[in-house]
Tab-separated table of C-alpha atoms in Angstrom:
chain	number	residue	atom	x	y	z
A	1	UNK	CA	0.000	0.000	0.000
A	2	UNK	CA	1.240	3.487	-0.853
A	3	UNK	CA	2.384	5.505	2.138
A	4	UNK	CA	-0.522	7.623	3.301
A	5	UNK	CA	0.249	11.363	3.387
A	6	UNK	CA	-0.946	12.941	6.611
A	7	UNK	CA	-3.814	15.370	6.136
A	8	UNK	CA	-2.444	17.306	9.112
A	9	UNK	CA	0.716	18.067	7.126
A	10	UNK	CA	-1.345	19.339	4.199
A	11	UNK	CA	-3.427	21.521	6.529
A	12	UNK	CA	-0.266	22.991	8.050
A	13	UNK	CA	1.204	23.711	4.607
A	14	UNK	CA	-1.963	25.456	3.471
A	15	UNK	CA	-2.711	27.506	6.578
A	16	UNK	CA	0.885	28.722	6.771
A	17	UNK	CA	0.864	29.927	3.149
A	18	UNK	CA	-2.192	32.197	2.903
A	19	UNK	CA	-3.211	33.400	0.397
A	20	UNK	CA	-2.654	30.374	-1.822
A	21	UNK	CA	-4.075	27.819	-4.252
A	22	UNK	CA	-4.088	24.025	-4.121
A	23	UNK	CA	-4.471	21.762	-7.144
A	24	UNK	CA	-5.600	18.210	-6.398
A	25	UNK	CA	-6.813	15.429	-8.722
A	26	UNK	CA	-10.290	13.971	-8.319
A	27	UNK	CA	-10.640	11.719	-5.296
A	28	UNK	CA	-7.337	12.851	-3.789
A	29	UNK	CA	-8.835	14.247	-0.585
A	30	UNK	CA	-9.674	17.866	-1.446
A	31	UNK	CA	-12.923	17.829	0.545
A	32	UNK	CA	-11.086	16.114	3.396
A	33	UNK	CA	-8.402	18.801	3.314
A	34	UNK	CA	-10.966	21.609	3.444
A	35	UNK	CA	-12.841	20.010	6.330
A	36	UNK	CA	-9.639	19.304	8.252
A	37	UNK	CA	-8.435	22.874	7.734
A	38	UNK	CA	-11.798	24.267	8.874
A	39	UNK	CA	-11.601	22.016	11.942
A	40	UNK	CA	-8.098	23.323	12.725
A	41	UNK	CA	-9.342	26.916	12.444
A	42	UNK	CA	-12.326	26.047	14.665
A	43	UNK	CA	-10.091	24.449	17.299
A	44	UNK	CA	-8.175	27.725	17.425
A	45	UNK	CA	-11.408	29.642	18.035
A	46	UNK	CA	-11.939	30.792	14.460
A	47	UNK	CA	-14.880	30.702	12.081
A	48	UNK	CA	-14.508	29.784	8.408
A	49	UNK	CA	-16.465	30.812	5.335
A	50	UNK	CA	-16.522	28.066	2.693
A	51	UNK	CA	-17.838	28.864	-0.774
A	52	UNK	CA	-18.465	26.507	-3.677
A	53	UNK	CA	-20.617	26.402	-6.808
A	54	UNK	CA	-23.437	23.886	-6.473
A	55	UNK	CA	-25.988	22.917	-3.870
A	56	UNK	CA	-24.693	19.326	-4.146
A	57	UNK	CA	-21.200	20.584	-3.343
A	58	UNK	CA	-22.544	22.451	-0.330
A	59	UNK	CA	-24.185	19.268	0.927
A	60	UNK	CA	-20.999	17.220	0.504
A	61	UNK	CA	-18.930	19.813	2.357
A	62	UNK	CA	-21.416	20.149	5.211
A	63	UNK	CA	-21.482	16.390	5.728
A	64	UNK	CA	-17.690	16.239	5.771
A	65	UNK	CA	-17.571	19.065	8.330
A	66	UNK	CA	-19.785	16.985	10.621
A	67	UNK	CA	-17.339	14.107	10.299
A	68	UNK	CA	-14.631	16.403	11.691
A	69	UNK	CA	-16.886	17.605	14.498
A	70	UNK	CA	-17.197	21.162	13.186
A	71	UNK	CA	-20.365	22.758	14.567
A	72	UNK	CA	-22.659	25.013	12.554
A	73	UNK	CA	-21.485	28.112	14.434
A	74	UNK	CA	-17.879	27.455	13.406
A	75	UNK	CA	-18.382	27.382	9.635
A	76	UNK	CA	-20.674	28.839	6.992
A	77	UNK	CA	-20.919	26.799	3.785
A	78	UNK	CA	-22.701	28.457	0.867
A	79	UNK	CA	-22.690	28.673	-2.896
A	80	UNK	CA	-20.925	31.747	-4.265
A	81	UNK	CA	-24.147	32.817	-5.960
A	82	UNK	CA	-26.411	32.638	-2.910
A	83	UNK	CA	-23.805	34.225	-0.624
A	84	UNK	CA	-23.380	37.111	-3.095
A	85	UNK	CA	-27.124	37.686	-3.260
A	86	UNK	CA	-27.514	37.719	0.525
A	87	UNK	CA	-24.616	40.159	0.908
A	88	UNK	CA	-25.933	42.732	-1.542
A	89	UNK	CA	-29.502	42.297	-0.244
A	90	UNK	CA	-28.217	43.432	3.169
A	91	UNK	CA	-26.045	46.252	1.791
A	92	UNK	CA	-27.820	47.530	-1.356
A	93	UNK	CA	-26.472	51.086	-1.042
A	94	UNK	CA	-22.866	49.969	-0.648
A	95	UNK	CA	-23.296	47.396	-3.419
A	96	UNK	CA	-24.880	49.922	-5.754
A	97	UNK	CA	-27.733	47.598	-6.640
A	98	UNK	CA	-31.227	46.873	-5.362
A	99	UNK	CA	-32.370	43.277	-5.641
A	100	UNK	CA	-35.815	41.694	-5.534
A	101	UNK	CA	-37.084	39.820	-2.477
A	102	UNK	CA	-36.222	36.552	-4.225
A	103	UNK	CA	-33.118	36.121	-6.400
A	104	UNK	CA	-33.335	36.509	-10.166
A	105	UNK	CA	-30.550	34.159	-11.183
A	106	UNK	CA	-30.500	35.488	-14.731
A	107	UNK	CA	-28.742	38.499	-13.149
A	108	UNK	CA	-26.206	36.476	-11.192
A	109	UNK	CA	-23.280	38.188	-12.925
A	110	UNK	CA	-24.584	41.518	-11.623
A	111	UNK	CA	-24.769	39.978	-8.146
A	112	UNK	CA	-21.114	38.925	-8.293
A	113	UNK	CA	-19.949	42.339	-9.457
A	114	UNK	CA	-22.038	44.171	-6.857
A	115	UNK	CA	-20.804	41.834	-4.109
A	116	UNK	CA	-17.198	42.568	-5.087
A	117	UNK	CA	-17.914	46.304	-4.850
A	118	UNK	CA	-19.486	45.960	-1.403
A	119	UNK	CA	-16.639	43.763	-0.126
A	120	UNK	CA	-14.264	46.580	-1.066
A	121	UNK	CA	-16.007	49.048	1.251
A	122	UNK	CA	-14.688	49.648	4.750
A	123	UNK	CA	-18.000	48.781	6.442
A	124	UNK	CA	-18.414	45.389	4.779
A	125	UNK	CA	-14.709	44.656	5.097
A	126	UNK	CA	-14.900	45.217	8.862
A	127	UNK	CA	-18.020	43.064	9.077
A	128	UNK	CA	-16.307	40.213	7.241
A	129	UNK	CA	-13.204	40.395	9.430
A	130	UNK	CA	-15.360	40.220	12.543
A	131	UNK	CA	-17.458	37.349	11.159
A	132	UNK	CA	-14.810	35.084	9.630
A	133	UNK	CA	-11.247	34.032	10.283
A	134	UNK	CA	-10.559	32.270	6.981
A	135	UNK	CA	-12.052	31.816	3.521
A	136	UNK	CA	-11.935	28.585	1.501
A	137	UNK	CA	-13.249	28.478	-2.067
A	138	UNK	CA	-13.781	25.010	-3.516
A	139	UNK	CA	-13.966	23.911	-7.170
A	140	UNK	CA	-12.168	27.083	-8.173
A	141	UNK	CA	-11.663	25.889	-11.741
A	142	UNK	CA	-15.403	26.555	-12.218
A	143	UNK	CA	-15.168	30.219	-11.228
A	144	UNK	CA	-16.143	32.658	-13.947
A	145	UNK	CA	-14.263	35.921	-14.312
A	146	UNK	CA	-16.866	37.840	-12.260
A	147	UNK	CA	-16.601	35.286	-9.456
A	148	UNK	CA	-12.806	35.495	-9.633
A	149	UNK	CA	-13.023	39.275	-9.173
A	150	UNK	CA	-15.168	38.713	-6.081
A	151	UNK	CA	-12.654	36.175	-4.750
A	152	UNK	CA	-9.843	38.698	-5.206
A	153	UNK	CA	-11.838	41.297	-3.284
A	154	UNK	CA	-12.513	38.815	-0.487
A	155	UNK	CA	-8.871	37.718	-0.352
A	156	UNK	CA	-7.879	41.323	0.334
A	157	UNK	CA	-9.954	41.077	3.524
A	158	UNK	CA	-9.732	37.422	4.607
A	159	UNK	CA	-6.871	34.876	4.540
A	160	UNK	CA	-7.920	32.813	1.534
A	161	UNK	CA	-7.314	29.361	0.068
A	162	UNK	CA	-8.707	28.373	-3.337
A	163	UNK	CA	-8.790	24.715	-4.315
A	164	UNK	CA	-9.540	22.990	-7.601
A	165	UNK	CA	-8.342	21.077	-10.635
A	166	UNK	CA	-8.148	22.474	-14.190
A	167	UNK	CA	-8.881	18.996	-15.564
A	168	UNK	CA	-12.331	19.218	-13.983
A	169	UNK	CA	-13.296	22.553	-15.536
A	170	UNK	CA	-16.708	21.997	-17.154
A	171	UNK	CA	-18.240	25.472	-17.462
A	172	UNK	CA	-16.621	26.101	-20.844
A	173	UNK	CA	-19.847	26.559	-22.790
A	174	UNK	CA	-21.994	29.355	-24.159
A	175	UNK	CA	-20.727	32.807	-23.244
A	176	UNK	CA	-19.119	31.638	-19.993
A	177	UNK	CA	-15.614	32.924	-19.271
A	178	UNK	CA	-14.075	30.600	-16.689
A	179	UNK	CA	-10.761	31.411	-15.085
A	180	UNK	CA	-7.549	30.294	-16.715
A	181	UNK	CA	-5.700	28.390	-13.990
A	182	UNK	CA	-2.218	29.319	-15.230
A	183	UNK	CA	-3.010	32.948	-16.042
A	184	UNK	CA	-5.670	33.993	-13.524
A	185	UNK	CA	-5.350	31.660	-10.562
A	186	UNK	CA	-1.645	30.990	-10.109
A	187	UNK	CA	-0.789	34.666	-10.524
A	188	UNK	CA	-3.209	35.744	-7.782
A	189	UNK	CA	-3.051	32.708	-5.486
A	190	UNK	CA	0.452	31.191	-5.425
A	191	UNK	CA	0.428	27.409	-5.618
A	192	UNK	CA	1.111	25.259	-2.568
A	193	UNK	CA	2.054	21.648	-3.224
A	194	UNK	CA	0.654	19.092	-0.800
A	195	UNK	CA	1.320	15.374	-0.762
A	196	UNK	CA	-1.662	13.360	-1.887
A	197	UNK	CA	-2.814	10.073	-3.292
A	198	UNK	CA	-6.129	8.809	-4.770
A	199	UNK	CA	-8.030	8.086	-1.544
A	200	UNK	CA	-11.467	7.609	-3.117
A	201	UNK	CA	-10.521	4.108	-4.233
A	202	UNK	CA	-9.349	2.830	-0.815
A	203	UNK	CA	-8.899	0.154	0.259
A	204	UNK	CA	-9.823	-2.389	-2.393
A	205	UNK	CA	-9.619	-0.466	-5.677
A	206	UNK	CA	-6.298	1.324	-5.492
A	207	UNK	CA	-5.341	0.016	-8.933
A	208	UNK	CA	-8.243	1.975	-10.409
A	209	UNK	CA	-7.230	5.103	-8.510
A	210	UNK	CA	-3.613	4.803	-9.633
A	211	UNK	CA	-4.647	4.337	-13.266
A	212	UNK	CA	-6.876	7.425	-13.141
A	213	UNK	CA	-3.920	9.475	-11.929
A	214	UNK	CA	-1.752	8.037	-14.682
A	215	UNK	CA	-4.075	9.133	-17.519
A	216	UNK	CA	-4.188	12.792	-16.475
A	217	UNK	CA	-1.230	13.772	-18.644
A	218	UNK	CA	-2.647	11.883	-21.647
A	219	UNK	CA	-5.973	13.682	-21.284
A	220	UNK	CA	-4.316	17.082	-20.962
A	221	UNK	CA	-2.207	16.270	-24.003
A	222	UNK	CA	-5.143	15.198	-26.148
A	223	UNK	CA	-3.939	11.601	-26.514
A	224	UNK	CA	-6.185	8.538	-27.078
A	225	UNK	CA	-7.001	6.461	-24.006
A	226	UNK	CA	-6.447	2.714	-24.383
A	227	UNK	CA	-8.696	0.747	-22.022
A	228	UNK	CA	-7.019	-2.573	-22.774
A	229	UNK	CA	-5.722	-4.291	-19.628
A	230	UNK	CA	-6.869	-1.493	-17.329
A	231	UNK	CA	-9.040	-1.601	-14.177
A	232	UNK	CA	-11.868	-0.101	-16.256
A	233	UNK	CA	-14.423	-2.554	-17.615
A	234	UNK	CA	-14.964	-2.045	-21.354
A	235	UNK	CA	-18.170	-3.114	-23.137
A	236	UNK	CA	-18.331	-2.942	-26.912
A	237	UNK	CA	-21.372	-1.120	-28.236
A	238	UNK	CA	-23.110	-3.484	-30.655
A	239	UNK	CA	-26.283	-1.449	-31.115
A	240	UNK	CA	-28.168	1.486	-29.611
A	241	UNK	CA	-29.552	-0.691	-26.791
A	242	UNK	CA	-26.319	-2.284	-25.606
A	243	UNK	CA	-26.419	-0.059	-22.540
A	244	UNK	CA	-29.802	-1.408	-21.398
A	245	UNK	CA	-28.581	-4.811	-20.240
A	246	UNK	CA	-25.422	-3.265	-18.773
A	247	UNK	CA	-27.440	-0.797	-16.697
A	248	UNK	CA	-29.965	-3.406	-15.558
A	249	UNK	CA	-27.072	-5.623	-14.456
A	250	UNK	CA	-25.590	-2.684	-12.533
A	251	UNK	CA	-28.747	-2.584	-10.403
A	252	UNK	CA	-27.566	-5.817	-8.784
A	253	UNK	CA	-24.332	-4.220	-7.607
A	254	UNK	CA	-23.927	-3.178	-4.012
A	255	UNK	CA	-24.010	0.595	-3.604
A	256	UNK	CA	-24.908	3.646	-5.655
A	257	UNK	CA	-24.843	3.721	-9.460
A	258	UNK	CA	-24.558	6.637	-11.882
A	259	UNK	CA	-25.194	6.217	-15.604
A	260	UNK	CA	-23.629	9.105	-17.501
A	261	UNK	CA	-24.728	10.648	-20.786
A	262	UNK	CA	-23.733	14.061	-22.094
A	263	UNK	CA	-26.886	16.134	-22.573
A	264	UNK	CA	-30.308	16.084	-20.916
A	265	UNK	CA	-32.072	14.365	-23.860
A	266	UNK	CA	-29.490	11.550	-23.655
A	267	UNK	CA	-30.321	11.078	-19.991
A	268	UNK	CA	-34.104	11.259	-20.405
A	269	UNK	CA	-34.082	8.765	-23.281
A	270	UNK	CA	-31.768	6.388	-21.418
A	271	UNK	CA	-33.865	6.539	-18.248
A	272	UNK	CA	-37.009	5.908	-20.293
A	273	UNK	CA	-35.420	2.823	-21.842
A	274	UNK	CA	-34.592	1.612	-18.342
A	275	UNK	CA	-38.226	1.662	-17.227
A	276	UNK	CA	-37.877	4.039	-14.318
A	277	UNK	CA	-35.246	1.963	-12.507
A	278	UNK	CA	-32.988	5.029	-12.654
A	279	UNK	CA	-33.999	8.637	-12.097
A	280	UNK	CA	-32.770	11.610	-14.101
A	281	UNK	CA	-30.688	14.132	-12.174
A	282	UNK	CA	-31.683	17.649	-13.188
A	283	UNK	CA	-29.774	20.911	-13.255
A	284	UNK	CA	-31.030	23.313	-10.600
A	285	UNK	CA	-31.911	25.785	-13.364
A	286	UNK	CA	-33.307	23.246	-15.851
A	287	UNK	CA	-35.475	25.057	-18.414
A	288	UNK	CA	-38.076	22.327	-19.007
A	289	UNK	CA	-39.989	22.891	-15.723
A	290	UNK	CA	-39.533	26.646	-16.139
A	291	UNK	CA	-41.181	26.591	-19.573
A	292	UNK	CA	-44.060	24.452	-18.311
A	293	UNK	CA	-44.647	26.756	-15.330
A	294	UNK	CA	-44.838	29.763	-17.638
A	295	UNK	CA	-47.372	27.968	-19.858
A	296	UNK	CA	-49.577	27.061	-16.881
A	297	UNK	CA	-49.541	30.724	-15.842
A	298	UNK	CA	-50.281	32.298	-19.175
A	299	UNK	CA	-51.451	30.014	-21.966
A	300	UNK	CA	-54.926	28.945	-23.057
A	301	UNK	CA	-56.623	25.797	-21.762
A	302	UNK	CA	-55.821	23.591	-24.773
A	303	UNK	CA	-52.172	24.682	-24.736
A	304	UNK	CA	-51.838	24.013	-20.997
A	305	UNK	CA	-53.562	20.639	-21.234
A	306	UNK	CA	-51.328	19.516	-24.105
A	307	UNK	CA	-48.224	20.849	-22.349
A	308	UNK	CA	-48.830	18.999	-19.078
A	309	UNK	CA	-49.537	15.729	-20.880
A	310	UNK	CA	-46.406	16.109	-23.018
A	311	UNK	CA	-44.401	16.836	-19.868
A	312	UNK	CA	-45.882	13.782	-18.145
A	313	UNK	CA	-45.116	11.551	-21.135
A	314	UNK	CA	-41.486	12.692	-21.293
A	315	UNK	CA	-41.033	12.285	-17.529
A	316	UNK	CA	-42.395	8.759	-17.424
A	317	UNK	CA	-42.586	5.265	-18.769
A	318	UNK	CA	-46.147	4.111	-19.370
A	319	UNK	CA	-48.195	7.256	-19.894
A	320	UNK	CA	-47.515	7.316	-23.639
A	321	UNK	CA	-49.217	3.917	-23.970
A	322	UNK	CA	-52.350	5.295	-22.291
A	323	UNK	CA	-52.481	8.584	-24.237
A	324	UNK	CA	-51.331	8.210	-27.832
A	325	UNK	CA	-49.627	10.945	-29.864
A	326	UNK	CA	-52.815	11.292	-31.934
A	327	UNK	CA	-54.903	11.884	-28.824
A	328	UNK	CA	-52.392	14.410	-27.520
A	329	UNK	CA	-52.655	16.325	-30.767
A	330	UNK	CA	-56.454	16.264	-30.559
A	331	UNK	CA	-56.191	17.556	-27.015
A	332	UNK	CA	-54.200	20.598	-28.106
A	333	UNK	CA	-56.580	21.288	-30.984
A	334	UNK	CA	-59.582	21.294	-28.691
A	335	UNK	CA	-61.075	18.199	-30.313
A	336	UNK	CA	-62.684	15.196	-28.678
A	337	UNK	CA	-60.504	13.667	-25.969
A	338	UNK	CA	-62.118	10.545	-24.558
A	339	UNK	CA	-61.422	6.893	-23.816
A	340	UNK	CA	-63.509	3.746	-23.465
A	341	UNK	CA	-61.174	2.359	-20.815
A	342	UNK	CA	-62.864	2.799	-17.430
A	343	UNK	CA	-59.507	2.798	-15.644
A	344	UNK	CA	-58.301	5.750	-17.728
A	345	UNK	CA	-61.524	7.785	-17.656
A	346	UNK	CA	-60.757	9.766	-14.431
A	347	UNK	CA	-57.402	10.933	-15.799
A	348	UNK	CA	-58.898	11.842	-19.181
A	349	UNK	CA	-61.670	13.773	-17.442
A	350	UNK	CA	-59.140	15.642	-15.303
A	351	UNK	CA	-57.168	16.622	-18.410
A	352	UNK	CA	-60.329	17.851	-20.137
A	353	UNK	CA	-61.043	19.960	-17.060
A	354	UNK	CA	-57.599	21.560	-17.420
A	355	UNK	CA	-58.433	22.346	-21.033
A	356	UNK	CA	-61.638	24.129	-20.007
A	357	UNK	CA	-60.251	25.772	-16.839
A	358	UNK	CA	-56.418	25.747	-16.724
A	359	UNK	CA	-56.026	26.544	-13.029
A	360	UNK	CA	-53.369	25.116	-10.689
A	361	UNK	CA	-55.973	23.029	-8.797
A	362	UNK	CA	-57.002	21.298	-12.011
A	363	UNK	CA	-53.402	20.781	-13.122
A	364	UNK	CA	-52.457	19.258	-9.768
A	365	UNK	CA	-55.360	16.806	-9.967
A	366	UNK	CA	-54.445	15.813	-13.516
A	367	UNK	CA	-50.818	15.161	-12.579
A	368	UNK	CA	-51.874	13.111	-9.561
A	369	UNK	CA	-54.126	10.869	-11.655
A	370	UNK	CA	-51.576	10.505	-14.470
A	371	UNK	CA	-48.882	9.349	-12.050
A	372	UNK	CA	-51.087	6.569	-10.666
A	373	UNK	CA	-52.164	5.042	-13.979
A	374	UNK	CA	-51.372	1.330	-14.381
A	375	UNK	CA	-47.789	0.548	-15.339
A	376	UNK	CA	-46.573	4.135	-14.973
A	377	UNK	CA	-43.185	4.954	-13.451
A	378	UNK	CA	-41.696	8.436	-13.263
A	379	UNK	CA	-38.016	8.543	-14.207
A	380	UNK	CA	-37.646	12.351	-14.346
A	381	UNK	CA	-38.592	12.475	-10.675
A	382	UNK	CA	-36.725	15.654	-9.827
A	383	UNK	CA	-38.442	17.637	-12.591
A	384	UNK	CA	-41.796	16.040	-11.742
A	385	UNK	CA	-41.499	16.755	-8.026
A	386	UNK	CA	-40.290	20.284	-8.670
A	387	UNK	CA	-43.345	21.092	-10.796
A	388	UNK	CA	-45.884	19.391	-8.527
A	389	UNK	CA	-44.468	21.064	-5.413
A	390	UNK	CA	-44.498	24.418	-7.162
A	391	UNK	CA	-48.129	23.946	-8.186
A	392	UNK	CA	-49.014	23.133	-4.578
A	393	UNK	CA	-47.187	26.272	-3.414
A	394	UNK	CA	-48.981	28.377	-6.032
A	395	UNK	CA	-52.308	27.114	-4.670
A	396	UNK	CA	-51.468	27.616	-0.995
A	397	UNK	CA	-49.735	30.984	-1.403
A	398	UNK	CA	-51.948	32.346	-4.187
A	399	UNK	CA	-49.030	33.103	-6.511
A	400	UNK	CA	-48.077	32.116	-10.032
A	401	UNK	CA	-46.527	28.711	-10.663
A	402	UNK	CA	-43.439	30.481	-12.028
A	403	UNK	CA	-42.992	32.414	-8.770
A	404	UNK	CA	-43.549	29.240	-6.776
A	405	UNK	CA	-40.973	27.411	-8.887
A	406	UNK	CA	-38.452	30.143	-8.177
A	407	UNK	CA	-39.098	29.722	-4.442
A	408	UNK	CA	-38.733	25.958	-4.738
A	409	UNK	CA	-35.388	26.342	-6.462
A	410	UNK	CA	-34.119	28.932	-4.033
A	411	UNK	CA	-34.972	26.558	-1.194
A	412	UNK	CA	-33.092	23.747	-2.945
A	413	UNK	CA	-30.056	25.999	-3.357
A	414	UNK	CA	-29.976	26.540	0.392
A	415	UNK	CA	-30.800	23.088	1.770
A	416	UNK	CA	-29.755	20.878	-1.150
A	417	UNK	CA	-31.624	17.998	-2.723
A	418	UNK	CA	-31.740	14.380	-1.659
A	419	UNK	CA	-29.448	12.288	-3.832
A	420	UNK	CA	-30.838	9.158	-5.473
A	421	UNK	CA	-29.020	5.848	-5.352
A	422	UNK	CA	-29.608	5.124	-9.057
A	423	UNK	CA	-29.269	8.111	-11.379
A	424	UNK	CA	-28.811	8.981	-15.016
A	425	UNK	CA	-26.878	12.203	-15.244
A	426	UNK	CA	-24.137	14.213	-16.942
A	427	UNK	CA	-20.528	14.923	-15.979
A	428	UNK	CA	-21.442	18.575	-15.408
A	429	UNK	CA	-23.991	17.630	-12.728
A	430	UNK	CA	-22.114	14.824	-10.951
A	431	UNK	CA	-18.809	16.646	-10.673
A	432	UNK	CA	-17.947	16.769	-6.993
A	433	UNK	CA	-20.143	13.758	-6.261
A	434	UNK	CA	-19.097	10.169	-5.712
A	435	UNK	CA	-20.817	6.894	-6.613
A	436	UNK	CA	-19.847	3.306	-6.033
A	437	UNK	CA	-20.317	2.387	-9.683
A	438	UNK	CA	-20.388	4.393	-12.908
A	439	UNK	CA	-21.525	3.425	-16.402
A	440	UNK	CA	-20.405	5.797	-19.179
A	441	UNK	CA	-22.614	5.661	-22.257
A	442	UNK	CA	-20.861	7.685	-24.953
A	443	UNK	CA	-17.345	8.733	-23.932
A	444	UNK	CA	-16.211	9.435	-27.498
A	445	UNK	CA	-18.331	12.612	-27.514
A	446	UNK	CA	-16.802	14.030	-24.330
A	447	UNK	CA	-14.217	16.751	-23.922
A	448	UNK	CA	-11.095	15.777	-21.998
A	449	UNK	CA	-12.522	17.358	-18.850
A	450	UNK	CA	-15.881	15.589	-19.203
A	451	UNK	CA	-14.133	12.251	-19.719
A	452	UNK	CA	-11.902	12.717	-16.686
A	453	UNK	CA	-14.817	13.721	-14.455
A	454	UNK	CA	-16.886	10.774	-15.690
A	455	UNK	CA	-14.086	8.247	-15.180
A	456	UNK	CA	-13.362	9.447	-11.649
A	457	UNK	CA	-16.902	9.294	-10.226
A	458	UNK	CA	-16.925	5.559	-9.474
A	459	UNK	CA	-15.112	4.424	-6.331
A	460	UNK	CA	-15.566	0.690	-6.920
A	461	UNK	CA	-16.095	0.183	-10.630
A	462	UNK	CA	-16.147	2.094	-13.908
A	463	UNK	CA	-17.788	0.615	-17.001
A	464	UNK	CA	-17.281	2.230	-20.394
A	465	UNK	CA	-19.527	1.440	-23.364
A	466	UNK	CA	-17.958	2.457	-26.669
A	467	UNK	CA	-17.360	1.315	-30.238
A	468	UNK	CA	-13.655	0.751	-29.654
A	469	UNK	CA	-11.501	-0.177	-26.682
A	470	UNK	CA	-9.305	2.794	-27.590
A	471	UNK	CA	-11.125	6.037	-26.887
A	472	UNK	CA	-10.309	8.722	-29.459
A	473	UNK	CA	-8.347	11.763	-28.395
A	474	UNK	CA	-10.466	14.238	-26.476
A	475	UNK	CA	-9.633	17.924	-26.607
A	476	UNK	CA	-9.438	20.178	-23.585
A	477	UNK	CA	-12.513	22.391	-23.784
A	478	UNK	CA	-11.960	26.126	-23.588
A	479	UNK	CA	-14.432	28.962	-23.233
A	480	UNK	CA	-16.141	30.294	-26.340
A	481	UNK	CA	-14.497	33.647	-25.695
A	482	UNK	CA	-10.999	32.170	-26.119
A	483	UNK	CA	-11.699	30.035	-29.179
């Protein structure tokens, strides 16, 4: 067994080098290092502020803090976005911006910039120094330029450590401008080297952990990855349904399982083919529920009725067999929508009621009846639950479904969401999470960062389904602005 570096030594190296940055591979103990450092600060009477990017990351960090015995009054763990909003909501004059009672996340860049301005004021600077002893920012490779500017402002006030891994940078899409680790990060936060090893794969899968470390240079260099004679299990794709048997077999494995696609449609289609045995993990800002909420609030009865049935069909296995595509079209056109099947009649009647009076009460009843039809399983459970909870909130609080959805999401950002044991997801959404077993559906389409994140999620086994045992070279993704 490889000699185990002491986390205490890493904590000492980091806390004696503020401000600084730490680069660690996936599964090499970054979360452990943060929690141990926070515990050291707490033992010395200090209070730490820990910022990260996702609600899932917040949940992981909070649970690790508990392992180290850090109490809730010794650490604050938040997403950068939510912390920025709360700061400027309390100091709108100093921030130079007035925000609504609930966050409008389409303006999150404005929140970051305003938060940086307020942090630079004497009043907020004094408040931060009184409130916190140290600042730790996790997953720093995912910081956008506006978030980096905020981090620089905070580091002028608080002793700061930023931690991350450029090979796990996945926010290189659209108009995003993520930090460049060599240009932006290292120049502002000098690197501190700490001894590490791939702990995630202890004690019985160290060969997998060692191999994952060994392929980092190949991925950064854009080289093909040969899976021959490696700890990764390779399955040759023979047709479009090869993954089905592989994923059903994975259900028999002990522990959690993540099946990884690349885009949401990949995940929804895969989960549908798996009959609801896996649930789709959604982005916190997924547009599909948002679009449906807006339709319920504003569209005509036929449009709302057709939209909720289409949503139900796409979220489930089984509903499509009870309500054909022809009937769904008739529903939207305001034509006859009936059935001779006595079992289906209550659901059909509820949908017709939505068409004539598209109110939240009617929509809630329709969804409830659709979900309990024979042979129906919901595989997009997060999206389904998000919409149904928002409809219930709209009814109880007499607000629009869109407003209720915003409240639901804001709550999830604060408290996190319960993780499922069997999920279909994407590298972007599972980064920072850990599963016992991972099945990768289409690695040839991934960027180098997506492939690395996908390969490193499984602590016990990784299964790759591809046309060839040699994965083609994957390029390092860069932001659109630098292409």
